[in-house]
Amino acid sequence: MLHQRTRRLRTVVGASVLIGALALTGCSDGGGDSGDGEPVTLTWYMGAGVPDDIATAEALAAAFNDQNESGITVEVDASGPEGVEGDNLIKTRLASGDMADLLWYNSGALMYALQPDDQLLNIADEPWVDDLNDAYRATVSTENGTYGAPVGNAMGGGILYNVDVFEEAGVEVPQTWDEFLDVVSELSDAGITPVIQSYGDTWTSQLVVLGDFYNVLAEDPAFAEEITANETSWADGAGLASFQKLQDLADAGAFNEDYSTLLFDQALAKLAQGEGAMYPMLTFTQATFKQDFPDSNIGFFPVPGDSADDLGLTTWMPSSVYSPAYTEHPDEVKEFMAFVASPEGCAAIGEARGNAGPYVVNGCEMSGDVSQIVSDMLPYFESGKTEPAFEFLSVVKGPNLANFTVEVGSGISTAEQAAAAYDSDNVLLAQQLGLPGW
């Protein structure tokens, strides 16, 4: 069973969030026949975009349709725009009463842009909601309700490492940040690149900072709420330590010589081939290692904190299926969502995505081969030593973090300077969103 401390998200009324390429959602006319005993067709709009997401939605719909005896059919609509255009369209049509019965959308703070208390179907009283992992449930809930069912697997953010390189160098997985720096020193002395960075794809520079958020919450459990309310800052609060960890690595000369131009896929290849020992990254990369480097031996561990007794994992939660509050078929929608959040639904997700990570539904288990990366994640979920990433708990995530982390990693800015710059970036975003207190 998965366990987690529930941390309710702060409701942000009327906020609009600019979402990048990962927000691949849209809208469409819902419908189907209605009436007691009559067949009902539910349209599930998700927008064009990520093939794995479309395949997952289609697998869930097909599995539900095959076993359903209530006359309900789910059809997936993956047409329409994607990215920011699609995101803006979903908000417009949801607000105008023109949304399909089901929609695929982000979990976490980005959900607030949909004004869930006013516009989404509240499923908090459904019995299956109690089977949702608390960490996930917190990312689809407000103080007034719960709105989503998970359509994927959880993933972790931390440190990928080459197991063979570690063994040959005689180093062990570090349990604290001080031990991590000791490992960096030992690897350097052995002539091994300790940490791979790939600033040719600037987004990858954020992973030390983002992956450290479990430790930030261990220091200040209310940090995300305080940031949202403008009651603390990254420069003055617990989050500064995350920037400092990146500076520690830069100061130690831990990176590959071509860190400024190396690309993400090249970094994965470098790690797989033993040309570096560690790479801060998300665990979705396990699929790439399995497909492109089947003989590689890659493991995973969280960004360590100050205490080995509280070593925990920062997690990224899956997207969710939601329904507009005004759907004409709430009972049928709830029946489909109950299927999604069941072992049968998890099995359909597994068929489409493979063993990409832990499920966030109690009672769901992965079957078949599990990569070392995923296997290394599981104990943290099983012991409840996980926390959602910052972006699932606050909308105040300025768009320029990657620029500031590149500067820290490149020795251009100090941790303090970068954190202060990020605070200024957040002020602009919060004011654009019209958040109180800014």
CSV table of C-alpha atoms in Angstrom, one decimal, residues 1 7 59 82 139 141 150 163 172 200 203-204 210 213 262 271 285 293 366 369 371 376 383 427:
chain,number,residue,atom,x,y,z
A,1,MET,CA,0.0,0.0,0.0
A,7,ARG,CA,-1.0,18.4,1.8
A,59,ALA,CA,-6.3,1.7,-23.9
A,82,GLU,CA,-2.0,21.3,-28.5
A,139,THR,CA,-2.8,17.3,-6.2
A,141,SER,CA,-8.1,18.3,-4.5
A,150,PRO,CA,-4.9,9.2,-12.4
A,163,VAL,CA,25.8,1.1,-11.2
A,172,GLU,CA,28.3,3.6,-2.5
A,200,GLY,CA,22.4,22.6,-24.3
A,203,TRP,CA,15.5,22.6,-18.8
A,204,THR,CA,17.7,19.8,-17.6
A,210,LEU,CA,13.5,20.7,-8.3
A,213,PHE,CA,12.0,19.7,-2.8
A,262,LEU,CA,25.7,18.8,-24.2
A,271,LEU,CA,25.7,7.9,-18.6
A,285,THR,CA,14.1,8.1,-18.8
A,293,PHE,CA,20.8,1.0,-24.1
A,366,MET,CA,3.3,-3.6,-11.7
A,369,ASP,CA,10.0,-6.9,-15.7
A,371,SER,CA,13.8,-1.6,-14.5
A,376,ASP,CA,14.9,1.9,-6.7
A,383,SER,CA,7.3,3.7,3.2
A,427,VAL,CA,6.7,38.3,-8.5
